[in-house]
Each structure stands twice: as structure tokens, then as C-alpha cells.
CSV table of C-alpha atoms in Angstrom, one decimal:
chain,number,residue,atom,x,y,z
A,29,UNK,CA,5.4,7.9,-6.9
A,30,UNK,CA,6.5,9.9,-3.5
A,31,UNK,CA,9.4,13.0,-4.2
A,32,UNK,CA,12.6,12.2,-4.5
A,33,UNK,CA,12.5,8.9,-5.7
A,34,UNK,CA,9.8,10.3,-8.4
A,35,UNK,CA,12.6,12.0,-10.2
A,36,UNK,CA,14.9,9.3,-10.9
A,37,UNK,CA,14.5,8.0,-14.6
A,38,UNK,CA,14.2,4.5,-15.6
A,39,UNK,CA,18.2,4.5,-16.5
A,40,UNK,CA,19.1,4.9,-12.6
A,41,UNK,CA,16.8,2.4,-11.6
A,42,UNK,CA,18.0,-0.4,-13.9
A,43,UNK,CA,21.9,0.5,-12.4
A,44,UNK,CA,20.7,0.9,-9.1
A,45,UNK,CA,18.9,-2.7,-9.4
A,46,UNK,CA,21.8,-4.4,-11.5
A,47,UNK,CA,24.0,-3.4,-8.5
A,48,UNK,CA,21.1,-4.8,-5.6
A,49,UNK,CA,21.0,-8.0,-8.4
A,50,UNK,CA,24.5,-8.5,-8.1
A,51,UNK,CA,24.4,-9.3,-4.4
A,52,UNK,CA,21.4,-11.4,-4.3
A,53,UNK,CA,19.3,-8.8,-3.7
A,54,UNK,CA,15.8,-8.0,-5.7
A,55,UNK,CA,13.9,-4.8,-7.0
A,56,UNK,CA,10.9,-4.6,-5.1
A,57,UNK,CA,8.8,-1.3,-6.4
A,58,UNK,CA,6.3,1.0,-5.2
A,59,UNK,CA,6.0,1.6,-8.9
A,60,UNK,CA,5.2,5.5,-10.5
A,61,UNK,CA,1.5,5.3,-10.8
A,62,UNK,CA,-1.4,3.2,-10.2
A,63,UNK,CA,-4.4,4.7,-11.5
A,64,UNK,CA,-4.1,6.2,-15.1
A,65,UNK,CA,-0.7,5.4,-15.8
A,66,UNK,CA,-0.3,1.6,-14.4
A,67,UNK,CA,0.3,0.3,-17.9
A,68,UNK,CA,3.1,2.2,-17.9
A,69,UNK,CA,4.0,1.4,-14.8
A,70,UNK,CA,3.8,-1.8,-15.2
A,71,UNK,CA,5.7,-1.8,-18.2
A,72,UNK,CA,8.6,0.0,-16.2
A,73,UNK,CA,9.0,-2.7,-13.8
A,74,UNK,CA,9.2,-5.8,-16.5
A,75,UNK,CA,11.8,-3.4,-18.3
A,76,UNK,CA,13.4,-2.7,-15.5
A,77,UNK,CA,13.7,-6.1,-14.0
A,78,UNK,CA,14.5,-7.5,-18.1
A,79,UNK,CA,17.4,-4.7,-18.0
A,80,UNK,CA,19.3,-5.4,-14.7
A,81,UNK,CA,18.5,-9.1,-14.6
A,82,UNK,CA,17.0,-9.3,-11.5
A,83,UNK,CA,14.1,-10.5,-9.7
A,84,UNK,CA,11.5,-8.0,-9.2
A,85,UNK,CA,7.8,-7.5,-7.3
A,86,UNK,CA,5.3,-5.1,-8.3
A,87,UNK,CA,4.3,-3.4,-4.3
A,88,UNK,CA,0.8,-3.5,-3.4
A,89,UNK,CA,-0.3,-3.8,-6.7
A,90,UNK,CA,-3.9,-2.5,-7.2
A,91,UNK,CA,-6.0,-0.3,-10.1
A,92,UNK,CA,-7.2,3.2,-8.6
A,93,UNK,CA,-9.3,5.2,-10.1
A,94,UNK,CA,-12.7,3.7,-11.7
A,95,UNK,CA,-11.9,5.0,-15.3
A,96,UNK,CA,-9.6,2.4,-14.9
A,97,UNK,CA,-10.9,-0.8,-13.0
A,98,UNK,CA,-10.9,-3.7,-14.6
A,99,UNK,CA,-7.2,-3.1,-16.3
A,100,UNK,CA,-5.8,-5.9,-13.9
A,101,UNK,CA,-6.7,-8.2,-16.4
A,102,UNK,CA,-3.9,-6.5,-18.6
A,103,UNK,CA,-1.7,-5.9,-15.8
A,104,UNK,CA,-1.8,-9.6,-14.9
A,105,UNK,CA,-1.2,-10.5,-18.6
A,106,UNK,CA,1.5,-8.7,-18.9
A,107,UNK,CA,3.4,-10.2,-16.0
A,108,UNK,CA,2.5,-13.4,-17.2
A,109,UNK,CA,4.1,-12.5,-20.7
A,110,UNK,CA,7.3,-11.6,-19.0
A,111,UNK,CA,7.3,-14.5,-16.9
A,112,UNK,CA,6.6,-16.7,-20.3
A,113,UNK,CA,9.6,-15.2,-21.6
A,114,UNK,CA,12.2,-16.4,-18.2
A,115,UNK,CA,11.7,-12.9,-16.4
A,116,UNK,CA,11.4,-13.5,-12.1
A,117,UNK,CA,8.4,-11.8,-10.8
A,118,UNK,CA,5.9,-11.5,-8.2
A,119,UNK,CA,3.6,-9.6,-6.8
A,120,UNK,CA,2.5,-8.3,-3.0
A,121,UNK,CA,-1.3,-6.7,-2.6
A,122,UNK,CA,-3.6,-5.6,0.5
A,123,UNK,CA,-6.9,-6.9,0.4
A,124,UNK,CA,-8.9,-4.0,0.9
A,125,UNK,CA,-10.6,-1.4,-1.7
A,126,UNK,CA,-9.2,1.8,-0.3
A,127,UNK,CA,-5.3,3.0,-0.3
A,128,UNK,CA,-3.5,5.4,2.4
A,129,UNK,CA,-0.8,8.1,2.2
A,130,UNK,CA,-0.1,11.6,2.6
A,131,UNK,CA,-2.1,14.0,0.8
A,132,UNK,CA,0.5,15.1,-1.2
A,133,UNK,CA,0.4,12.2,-3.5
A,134,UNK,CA,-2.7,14.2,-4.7
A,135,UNK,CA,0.0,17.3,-5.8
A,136,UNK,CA,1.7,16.6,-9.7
A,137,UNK,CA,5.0,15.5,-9.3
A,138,UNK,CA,6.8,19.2,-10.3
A,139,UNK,CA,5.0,20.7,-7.2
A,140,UNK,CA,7.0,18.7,-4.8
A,141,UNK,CA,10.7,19.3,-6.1
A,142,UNK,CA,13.1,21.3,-4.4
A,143,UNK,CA,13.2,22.4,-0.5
A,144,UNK,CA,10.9,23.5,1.6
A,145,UNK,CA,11.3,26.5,0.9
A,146,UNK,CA,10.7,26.2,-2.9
A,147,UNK,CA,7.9,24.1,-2.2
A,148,UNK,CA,6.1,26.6,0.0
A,149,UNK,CA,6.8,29.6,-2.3
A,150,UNK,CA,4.9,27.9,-5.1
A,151,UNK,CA,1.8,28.0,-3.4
A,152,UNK,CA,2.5,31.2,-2.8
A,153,UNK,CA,2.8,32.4,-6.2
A,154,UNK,CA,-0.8,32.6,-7.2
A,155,UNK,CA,-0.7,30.9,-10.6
A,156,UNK,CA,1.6,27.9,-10.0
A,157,UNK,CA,-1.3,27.3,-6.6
A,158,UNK,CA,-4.1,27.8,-9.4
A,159,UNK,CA,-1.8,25.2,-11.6
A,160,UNK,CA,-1.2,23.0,-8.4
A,161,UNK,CA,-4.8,23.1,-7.7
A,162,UNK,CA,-6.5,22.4,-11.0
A,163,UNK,CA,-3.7,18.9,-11.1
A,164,UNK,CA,-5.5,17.9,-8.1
A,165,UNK,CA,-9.0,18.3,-9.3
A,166,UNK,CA,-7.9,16.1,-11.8
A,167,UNK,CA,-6.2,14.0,-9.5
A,168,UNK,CA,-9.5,14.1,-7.3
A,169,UNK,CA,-11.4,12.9,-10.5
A,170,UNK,CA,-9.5,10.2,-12.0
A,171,UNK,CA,-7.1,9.2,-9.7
A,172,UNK,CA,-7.3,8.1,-5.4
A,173,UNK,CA,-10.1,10.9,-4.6
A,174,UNK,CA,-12.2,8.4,-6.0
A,175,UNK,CA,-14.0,11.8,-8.2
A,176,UNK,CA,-15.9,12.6,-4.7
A,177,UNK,CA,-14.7,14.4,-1.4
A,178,UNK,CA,-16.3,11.9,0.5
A,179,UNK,CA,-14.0,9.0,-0.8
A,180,UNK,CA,-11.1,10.8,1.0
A,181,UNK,CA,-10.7,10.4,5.0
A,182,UNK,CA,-8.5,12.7,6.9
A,183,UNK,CA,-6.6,9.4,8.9
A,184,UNK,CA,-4.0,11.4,10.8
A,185,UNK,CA,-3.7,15.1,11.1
A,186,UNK,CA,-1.6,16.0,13.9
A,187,UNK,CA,-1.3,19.5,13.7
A,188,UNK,CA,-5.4,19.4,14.5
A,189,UNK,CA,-6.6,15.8,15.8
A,190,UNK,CA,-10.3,17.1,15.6
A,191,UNK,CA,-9.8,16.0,11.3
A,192,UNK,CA,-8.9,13.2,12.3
A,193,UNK,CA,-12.3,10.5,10.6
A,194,UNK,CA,-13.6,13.1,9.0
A,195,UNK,CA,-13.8,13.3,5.1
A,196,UNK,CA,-13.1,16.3,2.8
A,197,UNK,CA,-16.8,16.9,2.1
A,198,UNK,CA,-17.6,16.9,6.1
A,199,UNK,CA,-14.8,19.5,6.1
A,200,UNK,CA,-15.9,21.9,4.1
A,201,UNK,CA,-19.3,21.2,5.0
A,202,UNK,CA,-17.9,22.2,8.6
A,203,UNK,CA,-16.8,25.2,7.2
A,204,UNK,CA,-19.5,26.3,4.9
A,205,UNK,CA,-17.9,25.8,1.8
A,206,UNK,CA,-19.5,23.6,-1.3
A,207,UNK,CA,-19.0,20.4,-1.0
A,208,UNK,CA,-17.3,20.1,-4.4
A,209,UNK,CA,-14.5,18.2,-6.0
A,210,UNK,CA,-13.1,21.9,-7.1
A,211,UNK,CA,-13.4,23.1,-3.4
A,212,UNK,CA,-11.5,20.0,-2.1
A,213,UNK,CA,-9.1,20.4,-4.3
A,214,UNK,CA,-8.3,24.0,-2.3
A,215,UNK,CA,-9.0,22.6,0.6
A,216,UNK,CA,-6.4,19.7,0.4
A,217,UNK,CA,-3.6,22.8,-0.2
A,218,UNK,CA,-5.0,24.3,2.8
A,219,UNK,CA,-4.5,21.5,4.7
A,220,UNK,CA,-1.0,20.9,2.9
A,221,UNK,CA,0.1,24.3,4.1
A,222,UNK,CA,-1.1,23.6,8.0
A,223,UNK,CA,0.8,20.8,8.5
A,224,UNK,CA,0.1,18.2,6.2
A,225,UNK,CA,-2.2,14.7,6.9
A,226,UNK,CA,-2.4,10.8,5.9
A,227,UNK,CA,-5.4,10.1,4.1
A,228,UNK,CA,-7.6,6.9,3.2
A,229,UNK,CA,-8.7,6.8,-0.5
A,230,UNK,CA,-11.8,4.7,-1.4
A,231,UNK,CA,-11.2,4.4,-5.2
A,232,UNK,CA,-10.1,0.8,-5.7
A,233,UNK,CA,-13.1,-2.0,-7.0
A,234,UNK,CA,-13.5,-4.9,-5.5
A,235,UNK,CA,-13.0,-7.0,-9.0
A,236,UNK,CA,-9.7,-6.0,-8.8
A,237,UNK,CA,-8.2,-6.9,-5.6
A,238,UNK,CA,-9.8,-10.7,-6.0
A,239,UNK,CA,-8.3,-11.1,-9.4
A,240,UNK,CA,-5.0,-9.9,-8.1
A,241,UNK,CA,-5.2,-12.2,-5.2
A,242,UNK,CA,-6.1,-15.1,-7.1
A,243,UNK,CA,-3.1,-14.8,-9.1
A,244,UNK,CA,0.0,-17.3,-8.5
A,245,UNK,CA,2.5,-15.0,-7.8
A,246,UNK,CA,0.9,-12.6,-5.6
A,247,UNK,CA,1.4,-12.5,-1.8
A,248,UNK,CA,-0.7,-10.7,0.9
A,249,UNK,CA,0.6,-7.9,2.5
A,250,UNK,CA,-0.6,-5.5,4.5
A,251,UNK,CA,1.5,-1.9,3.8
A,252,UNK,CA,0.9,-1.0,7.5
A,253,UNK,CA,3.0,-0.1,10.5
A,254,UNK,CA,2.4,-0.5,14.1
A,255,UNK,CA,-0.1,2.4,15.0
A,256,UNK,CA,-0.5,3.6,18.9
A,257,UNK,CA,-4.4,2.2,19.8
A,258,UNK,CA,-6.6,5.1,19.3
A,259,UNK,CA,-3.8,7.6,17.7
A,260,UNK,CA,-6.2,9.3,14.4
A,261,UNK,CA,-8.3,6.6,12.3
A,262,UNK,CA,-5.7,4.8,10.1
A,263,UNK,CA,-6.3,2.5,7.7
A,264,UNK,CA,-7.8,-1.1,9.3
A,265,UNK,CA,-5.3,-2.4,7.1
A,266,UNK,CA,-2.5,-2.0,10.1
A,267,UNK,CA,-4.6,-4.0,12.4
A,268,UNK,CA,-6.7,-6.7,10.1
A,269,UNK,CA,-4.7,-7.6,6.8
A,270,UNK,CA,-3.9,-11.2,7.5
A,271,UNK,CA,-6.6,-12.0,9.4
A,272,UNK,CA,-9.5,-10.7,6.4
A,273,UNK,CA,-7.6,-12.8,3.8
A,274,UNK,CA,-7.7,-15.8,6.2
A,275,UNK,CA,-11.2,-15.3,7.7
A,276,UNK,CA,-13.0,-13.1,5.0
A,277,UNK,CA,-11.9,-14.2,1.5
A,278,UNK,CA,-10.9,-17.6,2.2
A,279,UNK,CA,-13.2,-18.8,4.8
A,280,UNK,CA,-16.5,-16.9,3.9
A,281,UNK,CA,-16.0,-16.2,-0.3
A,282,UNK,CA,-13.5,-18.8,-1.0
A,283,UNK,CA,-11.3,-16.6,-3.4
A,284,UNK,CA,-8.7,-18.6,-2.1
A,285,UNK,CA,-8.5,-22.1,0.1
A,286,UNK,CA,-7.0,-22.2,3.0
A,287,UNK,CA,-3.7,-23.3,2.4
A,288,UNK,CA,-3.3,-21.0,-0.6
A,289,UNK,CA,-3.9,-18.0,1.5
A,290,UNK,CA,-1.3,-19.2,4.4
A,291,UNK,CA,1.4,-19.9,1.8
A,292,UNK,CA,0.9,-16.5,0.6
A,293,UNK,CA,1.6,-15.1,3.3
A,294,UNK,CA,4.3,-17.0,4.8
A,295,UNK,CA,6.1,-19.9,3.2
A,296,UNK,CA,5.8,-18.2,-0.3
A,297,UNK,CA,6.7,-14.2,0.5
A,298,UNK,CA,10.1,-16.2,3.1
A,299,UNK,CA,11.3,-17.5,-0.1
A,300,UNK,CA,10.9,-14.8,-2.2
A,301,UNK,CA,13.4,-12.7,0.2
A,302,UNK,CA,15.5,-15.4,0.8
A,303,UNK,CA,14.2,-16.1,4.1
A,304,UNK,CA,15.1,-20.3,3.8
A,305,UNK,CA,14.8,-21.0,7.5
A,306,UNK,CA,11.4,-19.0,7.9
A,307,UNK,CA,7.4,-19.4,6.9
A,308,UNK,CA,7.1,-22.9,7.0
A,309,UNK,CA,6.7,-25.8,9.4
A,310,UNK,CA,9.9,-28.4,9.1
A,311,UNK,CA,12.6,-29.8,10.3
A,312,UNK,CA,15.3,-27.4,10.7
A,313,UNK,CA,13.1,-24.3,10.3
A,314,UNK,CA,13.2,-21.3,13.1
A,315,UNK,CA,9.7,-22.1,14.9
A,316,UNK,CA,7.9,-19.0,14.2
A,317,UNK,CA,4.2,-20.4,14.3
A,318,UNK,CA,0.8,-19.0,14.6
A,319,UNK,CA,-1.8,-21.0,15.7
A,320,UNK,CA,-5.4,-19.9,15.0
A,321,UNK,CA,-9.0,-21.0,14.7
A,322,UNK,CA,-10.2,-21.6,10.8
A,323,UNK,CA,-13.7,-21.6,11.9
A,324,UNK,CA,-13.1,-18.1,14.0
A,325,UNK,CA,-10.4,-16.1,12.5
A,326,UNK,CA,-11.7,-12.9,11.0
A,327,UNK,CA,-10.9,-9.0,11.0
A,328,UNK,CA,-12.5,-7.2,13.5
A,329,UNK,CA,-10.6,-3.3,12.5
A,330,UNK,CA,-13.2,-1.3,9.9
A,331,UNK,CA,-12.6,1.7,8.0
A,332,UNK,CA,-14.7,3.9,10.6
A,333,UNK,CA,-13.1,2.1,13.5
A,334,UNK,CA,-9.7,0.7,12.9
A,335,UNK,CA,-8.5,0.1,16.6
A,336,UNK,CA,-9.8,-3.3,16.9
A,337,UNK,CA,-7.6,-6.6,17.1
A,338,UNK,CA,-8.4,-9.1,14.6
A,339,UNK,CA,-10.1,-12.4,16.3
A,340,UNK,CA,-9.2,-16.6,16.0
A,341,UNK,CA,-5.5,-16.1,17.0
A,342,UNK,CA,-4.7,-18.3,20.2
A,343,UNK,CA,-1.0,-18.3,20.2
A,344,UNK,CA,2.1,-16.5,18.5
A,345,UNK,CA,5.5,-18.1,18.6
A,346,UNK,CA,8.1,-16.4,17.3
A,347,UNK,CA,11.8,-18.1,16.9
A,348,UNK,CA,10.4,-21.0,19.4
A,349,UNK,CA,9.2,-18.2,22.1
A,350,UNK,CA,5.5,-17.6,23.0
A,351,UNK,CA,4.5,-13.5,22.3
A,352,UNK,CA,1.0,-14.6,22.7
A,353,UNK,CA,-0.5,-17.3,24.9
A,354,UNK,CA,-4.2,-17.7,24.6
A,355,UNK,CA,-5.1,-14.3,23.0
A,356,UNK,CA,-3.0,-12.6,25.8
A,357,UNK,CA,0.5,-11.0,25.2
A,358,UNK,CA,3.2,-12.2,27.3
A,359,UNK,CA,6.0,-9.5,27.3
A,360,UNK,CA,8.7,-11.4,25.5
A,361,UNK,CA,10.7,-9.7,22.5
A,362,UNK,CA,12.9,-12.3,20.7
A,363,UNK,CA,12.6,-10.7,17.6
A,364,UNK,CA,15.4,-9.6,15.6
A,365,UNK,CA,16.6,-8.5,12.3
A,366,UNK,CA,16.9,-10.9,9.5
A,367,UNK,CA,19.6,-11.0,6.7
A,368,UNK,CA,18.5,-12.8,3.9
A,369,UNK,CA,20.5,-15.8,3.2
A,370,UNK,CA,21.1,-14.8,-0.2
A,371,UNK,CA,22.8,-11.5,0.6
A,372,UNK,CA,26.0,-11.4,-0.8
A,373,UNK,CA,27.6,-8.4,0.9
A,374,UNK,CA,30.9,-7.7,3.5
């Protein structure tokens, strides 16, 4: 979905992932689209992975847009057709109802070829901005804006840090302009043209991400980084993955049992890489443990106020070495870069 990458066709990707195939390696996709077009999408991937003969995992997977909630049921199928037929694939998802990115996944695809420069002088040009404009009502509509300003938060603008939390339709509001999807849809180039922002999009259903995580070969993920405490309102996401699949749909909903959520997110997404030392507790295995309370663990980090540490974790060992010792960091750094074992590079 994000420029360049957006412009490469479906024949690059199948050499590009032949090539990865041939030294153990696997074609893991932040595929094209995910709200109209994820059959598509979908489709891509299985083709993709069928062509090149290699293992592949859909990113994140989710539905956006509500036109389409509901369609995991046919995304899920048609993974399970390909894997009827031999085909290797999985799946990785965050288990929450809102995505985050730039606003520019919001602008059509032709809007964000070229330089800089290119880019800049089509906004200039009144009628490609009224072109650029009206794909993002449409985007605003059916796609992440969820088909209301308020479903988009400003997360990180640092060009002005007073956005940061604020929604499109307090925005415009702020600036006496109607609060309307067409407005936003200016607004969002405006903002484009200041400097640019992350965004969190409320436009996912809650049907969705279940069925997604209840399925066999999907893993938890969380999609984040490691954000600065109190740097803009991110996505709790970066701060409370792990610990809401554990705490909130395991423990309180019972989506998925215990064990099932802790092999999803270590022993099962370890093998999937390669990683045959790592994610579970044996002989012989590097001793990267986390010991937590069942009865405790929960996400603490909200969509209003994401700098908060998730709660139920007492200690972190990480290759045999405590990072955390009763809640309480202890300095060390014995992390490293991992290879995985079935690389076969120089």
C-alpha cells in the first residue's frame, strides 16, 4: 500500500519472492489494500506465494472500512482453500479495532509517484488537488476514515504538537470550518502540505479481529515501535498488544485459552521465521522467558491515553539475563540480532 513499493506489479513480487524462497527466506506482506479491495488482495498473496513457491503471511490482516466488515469470513476461506491445496501460509494481526499510519495512505496511489517535487506541484495545480481531494473523500467514506472525521486522530504531528490527540472534526471545529467528511478531506491536504502526521483510524469491527484471532494460523502482533513516553498520542498498540490478548481476550472473553494465545505469540511466530532455539521453554532453547500473573495481566495503554505500561509482568529474561526484575527494569541489554536458522546466504 505505501509509495514505492505500491508500484511494483504482481510479476516483480513473485521474482523478488522466488529469489527470498530460494534462501529459506518467506514473503511476508503488508498487502495492497484492506478495506475495499482485500479480496483482491488477498488473492495477490495466495498467487503470489503459489507462483514463487514460498511460504507467505498475510501482515496485520484486518477488514477496514464497514461496507466491508464481515468479509473475513471470505478472507479466511480463502486461505484455508490455498492451504487445502499444499500452499504454506499464516497470518499476524493486532488486536485492536483501529489502524495507524501516515495520512497519506488516505491520497490514491498516482498522487504519491515521483519526487518531491512532483508531489508538491500536484497540489499545486488546482485540478489534480480537486482530483486528490475528492479520492480522499472517498477514501474518508469507505476506506480507514471510518466515513466520519472524528474516526481519525492526529497521533503525531511534529511540525505542531498542539494536533497531537485531536481528531479531524476537533480541527476544523478549531478552526471554524464544517465539520464534514468533504472539509476533512481538504483539511488532511493541508496538513499533508505542513509537514505531514501519523494518524489512528477507528474503522475496523470488532467481529473481525476475533475471527481473525481465532484462526489456526494467525499470530499476534502488535505493528508498533518503541515510542518516547509522552512523545504525541500513538496508537496503545506500541505499549499494550501482548498484554490485551493475554489479559483481555483470553482471560476476560475467552476468544482464546491461555496457552493458545502464548503459543501465538511466541513458540508459534519463532517457528514461522525460523527462529528454532527461541519461543519455547526446553532443553537446549535460548532462555528468553516472561513470567507473568494470569490472574493480573491486562493492558493498561488506551486510545486517549497510550503512555501507560501494560500490568501482570513480574520478570523479563531475555537469553538467560533479567531486563526486568519485579516490575522494575534493570539496565542490562543482551539483546541482539537474530539470523534465522534457515537463511541460506554468504
Amino acid at each position: 500500500v505505501y509509495a514505492p513499493g505500491s508500484f511494483a506489479p504482481t510479476e516483480e513480487l513473485v521474482e523478488l519472492a522466488a529469489e527470498a524462497g530460494r534462501h529459506g527466506g518467506i514473503y511476508i506482506t503488508h498487502m495492497r489494500q484492506e478495506g475495499l479491495e482485500i479480496m483482491a488482495s488477498v488473492a495477490e498473496t495466495i498467487a503470489i506465494a503459489e507462483r514463487a513457491r514460498v511460504p507467505a503471511q498475510i501482515t496485520h490482516h484486518k477488514i477496514i472500512g464497514a461496507s466491508m466488515w464481515g468479509r473475513s469470513v471470505e478472507t479466511l476461506a480463502m486461505v484455508n482453500a490455498a492451504l487445502a491445496r499444499g500452499l504454506d501460509l499464516s497470518i499476524d494481526q493486532y488486536p485492536y479495532t483501529a489502524s495507524s499510519t501516515r495520512l497519506t495512505v488516505l491520497f490514491p496511489r498516482w498522487a504519491l509517484d515521483g519526487d518531491a517535487k512532483t508531489r508538491r506541484a500536484r497540489l499545486v495545480d488546482p485540478e489534480q488537488r480537486e482530483r486528490i481531494r475528492q479520492a480522499i473523500v472517498t477514501s474518508m467514506i469507505e476506506d480507514r476514515g471510518g466515513n466520519d472525521p472524528a474516526k481519525v486522530a492526529l497521533a503525531d504531528c511534529s511540525w505542531n504538537p498542539a494536533l497531537n490527540g485531536k481528531d479531524l472534526s476537533e480541527v476544523l471545529g478549531e478552526q471554524g470550518r464544517p465539520v464534514t467528511v468533504d472539509e476533512a478531506a481538504a483539511l488532511v491536504i493541508e496538513l499533508r502540505e505542513a509537514g505531514g502526521c501519523t494518524a489512528v483510524y477507528h474503522a475496523i469491527d470488532e467481529a473481525d479481529v476475533v475471527r481473525i484471532m481465532r484462526h489456526p494460523r494467525s499470530m499476534v502482533a502488535s505493528d508498533g515501535g518503541i515510542e518516547a513516553p509522552g512523545n504525541g498520542v500513538p496508537h496503545p498498540r506500541n505499549y499494550g498488544a501482548f498484554a490485551r490478548v493475554l489479559g483481555h481476550y483470553a482471560r476476560e472473553r475467552g476468544v482464546l485459552s491461555l496457552q493458545q494465545a502464548i503459543h501465538k505469540m511466541s513458540g508459534m511466530p519463532a517457528a514461522r521465521i525460523g527462529l528454532a532455539d527461541r519461543g519455547t521453554l526446553a532443553p537446549g532453547s535460548i532462555a528468553d522467558v516472561t513470567v507473568f500473573d494470569p490472574d493480573r495481566i491486562i493492558d493498561r495503554a488506551t486510545f486517549e491515553d497510550p503512555h501507560q505500561y501494560a500490568e501482570g509482568v513480574h520478570h523479563v529474561f531475555v537469553a538467560g539475563r533479567a531486563v526486568l526484575l519485579e516490575g522494575e527494569t534493570t539496565g542490562a541489554r543482551p539483546g541482539r540480532v537474530l539470523r534465522s536458522g534457515a537463511y541460506r546466504g554468504n
